[in-house]
mmCIF file of C-alpha atoms and ligand atoms in Angstrom:
data_model
loop_
_atom_site.group_PDB
_atom_site.id
_atom_site.type_symbol
_atom_site.label_atom_id
_atom_site.label_comp_id
_atom_site.label_asym_id
_atom_site.label_seq_id
_atom_site.Cartn_x
_atom_site.Cartn_y
_atom_site.Cartn_z
ATOM 1 C CA MET R 89 -0.002 0.025 0.054
ATOM 2 C CA ILE R 90 1.329 3.328 -0.934
ATOM 3 C CA ASN R 91 0.560 5.995 2.012
ATOM 4 C CA ILE R 92 -0.066 9.651 0.925
ATOM 5 C CA SER R 93 -0.597 12.175 3.521
ATOM 6 C CA ILE R 94 -2.253 15.379 1.627
ATOM 7 C CA PHE R 95 -1.885 18.606 3.635
ATOM 8 C CA ASP R 96 -4.053 21.772 3.184
ATOM 9 C CA THR R 97 -6.881 20.228 1.922
ATOM 10 C CA LYS R 98 -10.527 21.487 1.499
ATOM 11 C CA PRO R 99 -13.848 19.517 0.922
ATOM 12 C CA HIS R 100 -13.188 20.241 -3.070
ATOM 13 C CA ASP R 101 -9.757 18.530 -2.578
ATOM 14 C CA ARG R 102 -11.027 15.475 -1.272
ATOM 15 C CA THR R 103 -13.820 15.083 -3.580
ATOM 16 C CA PHE R 104 -11.610 15.642 -6.626
ATOM 17 C CA LEU R 105 -8.742 13.338 -5.503
ATOM 18 C CA LYS R 106 -10.957 10.507 -4.638
ATOM 19 C CA ASP R 107 -12.826 10.714 -7.866
ATOM 20 C CA ALA R 108 -9.770 11.068 -9.809
ATOM 21 C CA LEU R 109 -8.290 7.950 -8.073
ATOM 22 C CA ALA R 110 -11.568 6.083 -8.932
ATOM 23 C CA GLN R 111 -11.439 6.818 -12.535
ATOM 24 C CA LEU R 112 -7.792 6.066 -12.823
ATOM 25 C CA VAL R 113 -8.347 2.546 -11.054
ATOM 26 C CA LYS R 114 -11.400 1.963 -13.244
ATOM 27 C CA GLU R 115 -9.459 2.585 -16.180
ATOM 28 C CA LYS R 116 -6.626 0.109 -15.068
ATOM 29 C CA THR R 117 -4.025 3.369 -15.250
ATOM 30 C CA VAL R 118 -3.442 3.283 -11.854
ATOM 31 C CA SER R 119 -3.218 0.347 -9.207
ATOM 32 C CA PRO R 120 -5.673 0.537 -6.291
ATOM 33 C CA ASP R 121 -2.912 0.446 -3.839
ATOM 34 C CA MET R 122 -3.069 4.034 -2.834
ATOM 35 C CA GLU R 123 -4.407 5.083 0.560
ATOM 36 C CA LEU R 124 -5.291 8.975 0.895
ATOM 37 C CA HIS R 125 -5.043 10.446 3.966
ATOM 38 C CA PHE R 126 -6.342 13.986 4.021
ATOM 39 C CA ILE R 127 -5.060 16.883 6.686
ATOM 40 C CA LYS R 128 -6.804 19.617 7.008
ATOM 41 C CA ASP R 129 -3.735 22.213 8.008
ATOM 42 C CA HIS R 130 -1.038 23.615 6.144
ATOM 43 C CA ALA R 131 2.354 22.072 6.683
ATOM 44 C CA ASN R 132 4.138 23.448 9.396
ATOM 45 C CA GLU R 133 6.893 21.846 12.063
ATOM 46 C CA GLU R 134 3.804 20.634 13.984
ATOM 47 C CA THR R 135 1.642 19.477 11.495
ATOM 48 C CA ILE R 136 4.459 17.617 9.685
ATOM 49 C CA SER R 137 4.604 14.502 12.081
ATOM 50 C CA PHE R 138 1.191 13.287 10.179
ATOM 51 C CA ALA R 139 3.672 12.606 7.514
ATOM 52 C CA LYS R 140 5.170 9.764 9.771
ATOM 53 C CA ASP R 141 4.125 6.588 8.239
ATOM 54 C CA SER R 142 3.689 8.035 4.603
ATOM 55 C CA ASP R 143 5.460 7.214 1.260
ATOM 56 C CA VAL R 144 4.508 10.440 -0.374
ATOM 57 C CA VAL R 145 3.666 13.995 1.114
ATOM 58 C CA CYS R 146 1.578 16.196 -0.954
ATOM 59 C CA PHE R 147 1.459 19.964 -0.524
ATOM 60 C CA PHE R 148 -0.310 22.782 -2.120
ATOM 61 C CA VAL R 149 0.866 26.650 -3.153
ATOM 62 C CA ASN R 150 0.905 28.344 0.254
ATOM 63 C CA ASP R 151 2.763 25.477 2.159
ATOM 64 C CA ILE R 152 6.196 26.427 2.959
ATOM 65 C CA ILE R 153 8.675 23.498 2.731
ATOM 66 C CA ASN R 154 11.774 24.880 4.240
ATOM 67 C CA ALA R 155 15.044 22.993 5.807
ATOM 68 C CA PRO R 156 13.281 22.018 8.988
ATOM 69 C CA LEU R 157 10.538 20.539 7.136
ATOM 70 C CA ILE R 158 12.584 18.682 4.887
ATOM 71 C CA ASP R 159 14.782 17.067 7.548
ATOM 72 C CA LYS R 160 11.480 15.673 9.201
ATOM 73 C CA LEU R 161 10.278 14.144 5.906
ATOM 74 C CA VAL R 162 13.792 12.494 5.421
ATOM 75 C CA LYS R 163 14.004 11.199 8.940
ATOM 76 C CA TYR R 164 10.476 9.636 8.290
ATOM 77 C CA GLY R 165 11.597 8.052 5.061
ATOM 78 C CA VAL R 166 9.313 9.597 2.804
ATOM 79 C CA LYS R 167 10.095 8.694 -0.817
ATOM 80 C CA LEU R 168 8.175 11.440 -3.021
ATOM 81 C CA ILE R 169 7.006 15.015 -2.602
ATOM 82 C CA ALA R 170 3.965 15.986 -4.931
ATOM 83 C CA MET R 171 3.019 19.427 -5.240
ATOM 84 C CA ARG R 172 -0.484 19.867 -6.532
ATOM 85 C CA CYS R 173 0.132 23.158 -7.963
ATOM 86 C CA ALA R 174 2.585 24.229 -10.682
ATOM 87 C CA GLY R 175 4.495 26.693 -8.665
ATOM 88 C CA PHE R 176 7.389 25.620 -6.490
ATOM 89 C CA ASN R 177 8.462 29.070 -4.943
ATOM 90 C CA ASN R 178 7.811 28.206 -1.600
ATOM 91 C CA VAL R 179 10.117 25.024 -1.806
ATOM 92 C CA ASP R 180 13.886 25.431 -0.891
ATOM 93 C CA LEU R 181 14.959 23.204 -3.580
ATOM 94 C CA GLU R 182 18.502 24.262 -2.575
ATOM 95 C CA TYR R 183 18.316 22.479 0.713
ATOM 96 C CA LEU R 184 16.113 19.605 -1.140
ATOM 97 C CA GLY R 185 18.756 18.958 -3.490
ATOM 98 C CA ASP R 186 18.166 15.300 -4.222
ATOM 99 C CA LYS R 187 17.408 14.329 -0.473
ATOM 100 C CA ILE R 188 13.838 13.330 -1.751
ATOM 101 C CA PRO R 189 12.671 13.740 -5.692
ATOM 102 C CA ILE R 190 9.788 16.046 -6.140
ATOM 103 C CA VAL R 191 7.145 16.569 -8.875
ATOM 104 C CA ARG R 192 4.513 18.814 -9.615
ATOM 105 C CA VAL R 193 1.707 19.570 -12.105
ATOM 106 C CA PRO R 194 2.721 21.734 -14.456
ATOM 107 C CA GLU R 195 -0.246 22.677 -16.697
ATOM 108 C CA TYR R 196 -3.786 21.730 -15.557
ATOM 109 C CA SER R 197 -6.034 24.677 -17.384
ATOM 110 C CA PRO R 198 -4.399 27.769 -18.798
ATOM 111 C CA HIS R 199 -7.846 28.701 -19.497
ATOM 112 C CA ALA R 200 -8.732 28.930 -15.900
ATOM 113 C CA VAL R 201 -6.106 31.400 -14.603
ATOM 114 C CA ALA R 202 -6.251 33.442 -18.160
ATOM 115 C CA GLU R 203 -10.018 33.732 -18.012
ATOM 116 C CA HIS R 204 -9.991 34.844 -14.372
ATOM 117 C CA ALA R 205 -7.734 37.656 -15.411
ATOM 118 C CA LEU R 206 -9.814 38.827 -18.003
ATOM 119 C CA ALA R 207 -12.773 38.708 -15.339
ATOM 120 C CA LEU R 208 -10.614 40.882 -13.129
ATOM 121 C CA LEU R 209 -10.007 43.246 -15.903
ATOM 122 C CA MET R 210 -13.743 43.284 -16.982
ATOM 123 C CA THR R 211 -14.798 44.030 -13.504
ATOM 124 C CA ILE R 212 -12.257 46.513 -12.491
ATOM 125 C CA ASN R 213 -12.684 48.421 -15.612
ATOM 126 C CA ARG R 214 -16.749 48.676 -15.598
ATOM 127 C CA LYS R 215 -16.959 48.284 -11.789
ATOM 128 C CA THR R 216 -19.516 45.372 -12.002
ATOM 129 C CA HIS R 217 -18.545 44.230 -8.460
ATOM 130 C CA ARG R 218 -19.771 47.733 -6.993
ATOM 131 C CA ALA R 219 -22.934 47.844 -9.455
ATOM 132 C CA TYR R 220 -24.123 44.264 -8.200
ATOM 133 C CA ASN R 221 -24.268 46.008 -4.495
ATOM 134 C CA ARG R 222 -25.502 49.186 -5.310
ATOM 135 C CA THR R 223 -28.798 48.207 -7.149
ATOM 136 C CA ARG R 224 -29.268 45.500 -4.517
ATOM 137 C CA GLU R 225 -29.468 48.789 -2.174
ATOM 138 C CA ILE R 226 -32.045 50.288 -4.716
ATOM 139 C CA ASN R 227 -29.285 52.624 -5.574
ATOM 140 C CA PHE R 228 -29.254 53.075 -9.523
ATOM 141 C CA SER R 229 -26.814 55.923 -9.579
ATOM 142 C CA LEU R 230 -23.597 55.485 -11.941
ATOM 143 C CA ASP R 231 -21.635 57.763 -10.121
ATOM 144 C CA GLY R 232 -17.824 56.279 -10.020
ATOM 145 C CA PHE R 233 -18.743 53.771 -12.621
ATOM 146 C CA LEU R 234 -17.067 55.124 -15.950
ATOM 147 C CA GLY R 235 -15.076 52.850 -17.329
ATOM 148 C CA MET R 236 -13.163 52.818 -20.955
ATOM 149 C CA ASP R 237 -13.304 50.504 -23.995
ATOM 150 C CA LEU R 238 -10.893 48.122 -24.081
ATOM 151 C CA TYR R 239 -11.084 47.957 -27.739
ATOM 152 C CA GLY R 240 -8.318 49.557 -29.279
ATOM 153 C CA LYS R 241 -6.283 49.767 -26.191
ATOM 154 C CA THR R 242 -2.803 48.223 -25.712
ATOM 155 C CA CYS R 243 -2.381 45.477 -23.108
ATOM 156 C CA GLY R 244 1.269 44.647 -22.048
ATOM 157 C CA VAL R 245 1.605 41.120 -21.110
ATOM 158 C CA ILE R 246 4.768 40.071 -19.098
ATOM 159 C CA GLY R 247 5.622 36.378 -19.538
ATOM 160 C CA THR R 248 4.028 34.584 -22.498
ATOM 161 C CA GLY R 249 4.108 30.849 -21.222
ATOM 162 C CA LYS R 250 0.889 28.784 -21.479
ATOM 163 C CA ILE R 251 -1.218 31.210 -19.345
ATOM 164 C CA GLY R 252 0.358 34.278 -20.874
ATOM 165 C CA ALA R 253 -0.581 32.842 -24.196
ATOM 166 C CA THR R 254 -3.990 32.179 -23.677
ATOM 167 C CA PHE R 255 -4.569 35.617 -22.048
ATOM 168 C CA ILE R 256 -3.297 37.336 -25.156
ATOM 169 C CA LYS R 257 -5.506 35.471 -27.480
ATOM 170 C CA LEU R 258 -8.191 36.637 -25.165
ATOM 171 C CA MET R 259 -7.200 40.289 -25.405
ATOM 172 C CA LEU R 260 -6.763 40.043 -29.138
ATOM 173 C CA GLY R 261 -10.814 38.781 -29.221
ATOM 174 C CA LEU R 262 -11.591 42.021 -27.502
ATOM 175 C CA GLY R 263 -9.756 43.866 -30.491
ATOM 176 C CA MET R 264 -6.950 45.300 -28.150
ATOM 177 C CA LYS R 265 -3.378 45.493 -29.425
ATOM 178 C CA VAL R 266 -1.105 43.345 -27.366
ATOM 179 C CA ILE R 267 2.596 43.799 -26.563
ATOM 180 C CA ALA R 268 4.330 41.230 -24.498
ATOM 181 C CA TYR R 269 7.891 40.353 -22.739
ATOM 182 C CA ASP R 270 9.235 37.194 -22.099
ATOM 183 C CA VAL R 271 12.829 36.194 -21.952
ATOM 184 C CA TYR R 272 12.225 33.445 -24.600
ATOM 185 C CA GLU R 273 9.660 34.591 -27.149
ATOM 186 C CA ASN R 274 6.982 32.159 -28.509
ATOM 187 C CA GLU R 275 7.300 31.601 -32.683
ATOM 188 C CA GLU R 276 3.768 30.912 -32.871
ATOM 189 C CA LEU R 277 2.449 33.846 -31.191
ATOM 190 C CA LYS R 278 4.654 36.186 -33.156
ATOM 191 C CA LYS R 279 2.022 35.465 -36.253
ATOM 192 C CA LEU R 280 -0.558 36.477 -34.755
ATOM 193 C CA GLU R 281 -1.823 40.225 -35.947
ATOM 194 C CA ASN R 282 -1.789 42.802 -33.783
ATOM 195 C CA PHE R 283 0.769 41.521 -31.741
ATOM 196 C CA SER R 284 4.457 41.991 -30.974
ATOM 197 C CA TYR R 285 7.242 41.210 -28.661
ATOM 198 C CA VAL R 286 8.867 44.619 -27.026
ATOM 199 C CA ASP R 287 11.524 44.930 -24.534
ATOM 200 C CA LEU R 288 10.201 45.477 -20.895
ATOM 201 C CA ASP R 289 11.142 49.123 -20.936
ATOM 202 C CA SER R 290 8.834 49.753 -23.694
ATOM 203 C CA LEU R 291 6.171 47.846 -22.487
ATOM 204 C CA PHE R 292 5.575 50.250 -19.267
ATOM 205 C CA PRO R 293 4.957 53.308 -20.841
ATOM 206 C CA LEU R 294 3.083 52.043 -24.057
ATOM 207 C CA SER R 295 0.165 49.821 -22.090
ATOM 208 C CA ASP R 296 -3.252 50.848 -20.927
ATOM 209 C CA VAL R 297 -3.294 47.382 -19.122
ATOM 210 C CA ILE R 298 -0.633 45.326 -17.921
ATOM 211 C CA SER R 299 -1.037 41.621 -17.010
ATOM 212 C CA LEU R 300 1.292 39.121 -15.015
ATOM 213 C CA HIS R 301 1.886 36.080 -16.102
ATOM 214 C CA CYS R 302 5.733 35.131 -15.444
ATOM 215 C CA PRO R 303 6.571 33.154 -12.295
ATOM 216 C CA LEU R 304 8.211 34.441 -9.319
ATOM 217 C CA LEU R 305 11.992 34.101 -9.760
ATOM 218 C CA PRO R 306 15.135 36.055 -8.327
ATOM 219 C CA THR R 307 14.585 38.085 -11.240
ATOM 220 C CA THR R 308 10.990 38.772 -11.365
ATOM 221 C CA ARG R 309 10.745 39.385 -7.528
ATOM 222 C CA TYR R 310 9.098 43.043 -7.396
ATOM 223 C CA ILE R 311 8.904 43.628 -11.356
ATOM 224 C CA ILE R 312 6.593 46.074 -10.356
ATOM 225 C CA ASN R 313 7.873 48.528 -8.002
ATOM 226 C CA SER R 314 7.919 52.508 -7.593
ATOM 227 C CA SER R 315 10.680 52.930 -10.512
ATOM 228 C CA THR R 316 8.592 50.627 -13.121
ATOM 229 C CA ILE R 317 5.273 52.013 -12.190
ATOM 230 C CA ASN R 318 6.756 55.704 -12.568
ATOM 231 C CA ARG R 319 7.508 54.610 -16.324
ATOM 232 C CA MET R 320 3.639 53.559 -17.133
ATOM 233 C CA LYS R 321 0.931 55.427 -18.401
ATOM 234 C CA THR R 322 -1.155 57.443 -15.856
ATOM 235 C CA GLY R 323 -4.340 55.274 -14.937
ATOM 236 C CA VAL R 324 -2.804 52.161 -16.219
ATOM 237 C CA ILE R 325 -4.893 49.085 -14.985
ATOM 238 C CA LEU R 326 -2.556 46.066 -13.486
ATOM 239 C CA ILE R 327 -3.713 42.364 -13.041
ATOM 240 C CA ASN R 328 -1.678 39.985 -11.349
ATOM 241 C CA THR R 329 -2.864 36.202 -11.322
ATOM 242 C CA SER R 330 0.550 35.026 -11.016
ATOM 243 C CA ARG R 331 2.258 35.794 -7.587
ATOM 244 C CA GLY R 332 2.018 38.401 -5.013
ATOM 245 C CA SER R 333 5.868 39.127 -4.644
ATOM 246 C CA LEU R 334 6.015 40.122 -8.472
ATOM 247 C CA ILE R 335 4.603 43.482 -6.984
ATOM 248 C CA HIS R 336 5.949 45.731 -4.514
ATOM 249 C CA THR R 337 2.821 45.955 -2.625
ATOM 250 C CA ARG R 338 3.692 49.284 -0.883
ATOM 251 C CA ASP R 339 4.787 51.098 -4.006
ATOM 252 C CA LEU R 340 1.604 49.838 -5.338
ATOM 253 C CA VAL R 341 -0.813 51.018 -2.782
ATOM 254 C CA GLN R 342 0.996 54.754 -2.833
ATOM 255 C CA ALA R 343 0.294 54.555 -6.810
ATOM 256 C CA LEU R 344 -3.243 53.822 -6.431
ATOM 257 C CA ILE R 345 -3.503 56.498 -3.872
ATOM 258 C CA ASN R 346 -1.665 59.441 -6.197
ATOM 259 C CA GLY R 347 -3.795 57.980 -9.591
ATOM 260 C CA LYS R 348 -0.836 56.814 -11.476
ATOM 261 C CA VAL R 349 -2.409 53.360 -10.891
ATOM 262 C CA GLY R 350 -5.928 53.784 -12.074
ATOM 263 C CA ALA R 351 -7.089 50.301 -10.863
ATOM 264 C CA ALA R 352 -5.915 46.875 -9.826
ATOM 265 C CA GLY R 353 -7.084 43.130 -10.026
ATOM 266 C CA LEU R 354 -5.151 41.264 -7.954
ATOM 267 C CA ASP R 355 -5.585 37.389 -7.295
ATOM 268 C CA VAL R 356 -2.543 36.779 -5.530
ATOM 269 C CA TYR R 357 -0.861 38.995 -2.636
ATOM 270 C CA GLU R 358 2.664 38.973 -1.081
ATOM 271 C CA GLU R 359 1.564 37.944 2.324
ATOM 272 C CA GLU R 360 -1.584 35.780 1.022
ATOM 273 C CA ALA R 361 -0.595 32.262 3.120
ATOM 274 C CA ALA R 362 -1.431 34.195 6.522
ATOM 275 C CA TYR R 363 -5.094 34.876 5.253
ATOM 276 C CA PHE R 364 -6.155 33.462 1.985
ATOM 277 C CA PHE R 365 -8.130 30.352 1.495
ATOM 278 C CA GLU R 366 -9.683 30.758 4.960
ATOM 279 C CA ASP R 367 -13.084 32.346 6.237
ATOM 280 C CA ARG R 368 -11.292 35.231 8.858
ATOM 281 C CA SER R 369 -14.377 37.172 8.392
ATOM 282 C CA SER R 370 -15.311 36.775 12.296
ATOM 283 C CA THR R 371 -14.680 39.986 14.554
ATOM 284 C CA GLU R 372 -11.813 38.546 16.516
ATOM 285 C CA ASN R 373 -10.023 38.473 13.236
ATOM 286 C CA VAL R 374 -9.154 41.864 12.409
ATOM 287 C CA VAL R 375 -6.952 42.449 9.607
ATOM 288 C CA LYS R 376 -3.512 42.992 11.097
ATOM 289 C CA ASP R 377 -1.611 43.260 7.714
ATOM 290 C CA GLU R 378 -2.007 47.259 7.237
ATOM 291 C CA VAL R 379 -1.163 46.773 3.340
ATOM 292 C CA LEU R 380 -3.648 44.323 3.002
ATOM 293 C CA ALA R 381 -6.305 46.537 4.723
ATOM 294 C CA ARG R 382 -5.532 49.268 2.724
ATOM 295 C CA LEU R 383 -6.001 47.250 -0.411
ATOM 296 C CA LEU R 384 -9.108 46.047 0.594
ATOM 297 C CA GLY R 385 -10.606 49.550 1.633
ATOM 298 C CA MET R 386 -9.768 50.964 -1.919
ATOM 299 C CA SER R 387 -12.898 51.275 -4.290
ATOM 300 C CA ASN R 388 -10.203 50.929 -7.384
ATOM 301 C CA VAL R 389 -9.029 47.581 -6.091
ATOM 302 C CA LEU R 390 -10.705 44.036 -6.708
ATOM 303 C CA MET R 391 -8.891 41.373 -4.740
ATOM 304 C CA THR R 392 -9.728 37.768 -4.973
ATOM 305 C CA SER R 393 -8.396 34.816 -2.787
ATOM 306 C CA HIS R 394 -5.921 32.753 -5.341
ATOM 307 C CA GLN R 395 -8.776 31.718 -7.252
ATOM 308 C CA SER R 396 -7.738 31.445 -10.907
ATOM 309 C CA PHE R 397 -7.050 27.994 -10.869
ATOM 310 C CA PHE R 398 -10.488 27.325 -9.471
ATOM 311 C CA THR R 399 -12.674 25.373 -11.885
ATOM 312 C CA LYS R 400 -13.848 22.216 -12.228
ATOM 313 C CA GLU R 401 -11.387 21.214 -15.102
ATOM 314 C CA ALA R 402 -8.485 22.527 -13.493
ATOM 315 C CA LEU R 403 -9.229 20.623 -10.246
ATOM 316 C CA PHE R 404 -9.519 17.315 -12.107
ATOM 317 C CA ASN R 405 -6.798 17.879 -14.010
ATOM 318 C CA ILE R 406 -4.514 18.770 -10.788
ATOM 319 C CA SER R 407 -5.821 15.783 -9.274
ATOM 320 C CA LYS R 408 -5.178 13.257 -12.260
ATOM 321 C CA THR R 409 -1.946 14.396 -12.626
ATOM 322 C CA THR R 410 -1.032 14.267 -8.955
ATOM 323 C CA ILE R 411 -2.212 10.792 -8.801
ATOM 324 C CA ASN R 412 -0.430 9.683 -11.983
ATOM 325 C CA ASN R 413 2.994 11.320 -10.811
ATOM 326 C CA ILE R 414 2.924 9.140 -7.813
ATOM 327 C CA HIS R 415 1.773 5.908 -9.732
ATOM 328 C CA LEU R 416 4.815 6.527 -12.203
ATOM 329 C CA PHE R 417 7.141 7.012 -9.481
ATOM 330 C CA PHE R 418 6.529 3.738 -7.806
ATOM 331 C CA ASP R 419 5.544 1.716 -10.833
ATOM 332 C CA THR R 420 8.285 2.449 -13.167
ATOM 333 C CA GLY R 421 10.566 4.959 -11.325
ATOM 334 C CA GLU R 422 9.847 7.550 -13.915
ATOM 335 C CA LEU R 423 9.477 11.194 -12.984
ATOM 336 C CA PRO R 424 8.067 13.077 -16.036
ATOM 337 C CA ASN R 425 7.212 16.252 -13.846
ATOM 338 C CA LYS R 426 10.085 16.457 -11.881
ATOM 339 C CA VAL R 427 10.681 19.958 -10.409
HETATM 340 P P1 NAI B 51 5.060 29.032 -18.227
HETATM 341 O O1 NAI B 51 6.331 28.227 -17.253
HETATM 342 O O2 NAI B 51 4.240 28.228 -19.184
HETATM 343 O O3 NAI B 51 5.184 30.284 -18.279
HETATM 344 C C1 NAI B 51 5.908 31.119 -17.639
HETATM 345 C C2 NAI B 51 6.717 32.338 -18.716
HETATM 346 O O4 NAI B 51 7.353 33.470 -17.980
HETATM 347 C C3 NAI B 51 7.732 31.441 -19.562
HETATM 348 O O5 NAI B 51 7.312 31.744 -20.988
HETATM 349 C C4 NAI B 51 9.038 31.992 -18.970
HETATM 350 O O6 NAI B 51 9.950 32.148 -20.386
HETATM 351 C C5 NAI B 51 8.556 33.385 -18.481
HETATM 352 N N1 NAI B 51 9.643 34.140 -17.697
HETATM 353 C C6 NAI B 51 10.540 33.657 -17.290
HETATM 354 N N2 NAI B 51 11.244 34.523 -16.435
HETATM 355 C C7 NAI B 51 10.610 35.590 -16.923
HETATM 356 C C8 NAI B 51 10.860 37.580 -16.906
HETATM 357 N N3 NAI B 51 12.203 37.533 -16.098
HETATM 358 N N4 NAI B 51 10.369 38.109 -17.619
HETATM 359 C C9 NAI B 51 9.383 37.612 -18.396
HETATM 360 N N5 NAI B 51 9.088 36.448 -18.662
HETATM 361 C C10 NAI B 51 9.720 35.626 -17.827
HETATM 362 O O7 NAI B 51 4.083 29.217 -16.625
HETATM 363 P P2 NAI B 51 2.310 29.071 -17.136
HETATM 364 O O8 NAI B 51 1.928 27.789 -16.666
HETATM 365 O O9 NAI B 51 1.933 30.346 -18.126
HETATM 366 O O10 NAI B 51 2.010 29.849 -15.302
HETATM 367 C C11 NAI B 51 2.574 31.261 -15.150
HETATM 368 C C12 NAI B 51 2.587 31.570 -13.691
HETATM 369 O O11 NAI B 51 0.971 31.443 -13.107
HETATM 370 C C13 NAI B 51 3.082 30.706 -12.753
HETATM 371 O O12 NAI B 51 4.484 30.805 -12.573
HETATM 372 C C14 NAI B 51 2.304 30.860 -11.577
HETATM 373 O O13 NAI B 51 2.830 31.547 -10.380
HETATM 374 C C15 NAI B 51 0.953 31.442 -12.047
HETATM 375 N N6 NAI B 51 -0.090 30.640 -11.422
HETATM 376 C C16 NAI B 51 -1.278 31.361 -10.793
HETATM 377 C C17 NAI B 51 -2.519 30.455 -10.685
HETATM 378 C C18 NAI B 51 -3.471 30.912 -9.888
HETATM 379 O O14 NAI B 51 -4.376 30.357 -9.586
HETATM 380 N N7 NAI B 51 -3.690 32.436 -9.377
HETATM 381 C C19 NAI B 51 -2.514 28.960 -11.105
HETATM 382 C C20 NAI B 51 -1.339 28.892 -11.904
HETATM 383 C C21 NAI B 51 -0.229 29.277 -11.945
#
């Protein structure tokens, strides 16, 4: 029996993982000798003891896998770390070395994330999130709701991988001109009408909308900061569905206050691990993070709780790839999605 401890699980994770395992067993793609142990909490130095008799530990996007946790996993004899997400910026890969192999889910639905970025853009531009509340209060005033046509405007995209490329096609569908920056250029995208690659310095002053789709790396941390913001068009709309630390959030707050940035749609936040994915609405849970509180109080900011990935298709694909990653490692020793 392969014992798998799965951290930071919500009811939907349990449902999708159990369904994916049942389907793969039915198809005879994997053998039925896997036991899934669901743990509600994040992985940390206390909860990691749940991994004691496990062959595999499965972590999610905000689990911080640092040296002390890795030491414990080695001590417990864990044979495989299976991330059920694409990003691995919270894993200390240098310390992990080849102590335990690690796999991830590199792709599950670029459409889920790109479509959410589109939703953030459309909402923050036309203020439909505020209109929803206003009309329910029988207030039919349009004050403060003036938006702009996206048609004919320029969208700047940073990162043209799977999600960035999908988002670019959505923007072109709106009739926008798209300019993009990536360290590697995608030859297929270059063939599209109204699309071109530019260098990063040119992207900032030319874009009416900027959307981030690059990973968080030492080279991309705080790619959006006071200096790059100063080079943007006044009133630019900023969308971030990638990772919070791509943006220096305090600098963004200043730019939202002084009007340099017109609006922001944020699905991710630098310090999200302390808040996101949980109901913290009870009165004893006053938001202590001053930057987060400031953002939440701004009418030109729309925040969502890292939900871009949250579609049925994406959750099923994440679950299926995770189970298959584990099966392949134990059955054949293969690690097709090795980090
Ligand atoms: P990908 O690996 O297909 O594409 C990333 C692109 O960024 C690549 O083309 C790469 O060359 C480019 N890149 C790397 N360094 C760069 C730099 N310095 N400047 C500009 N571009 C650079 O990844 P994918 O699947 O498109 O995902 C993108 C990001 O989206 C992930 O790294 C992750 O942070 C985020 N994400 C967020 C989710 C959410 O629910 N909010 C869900 C899934 C991914």
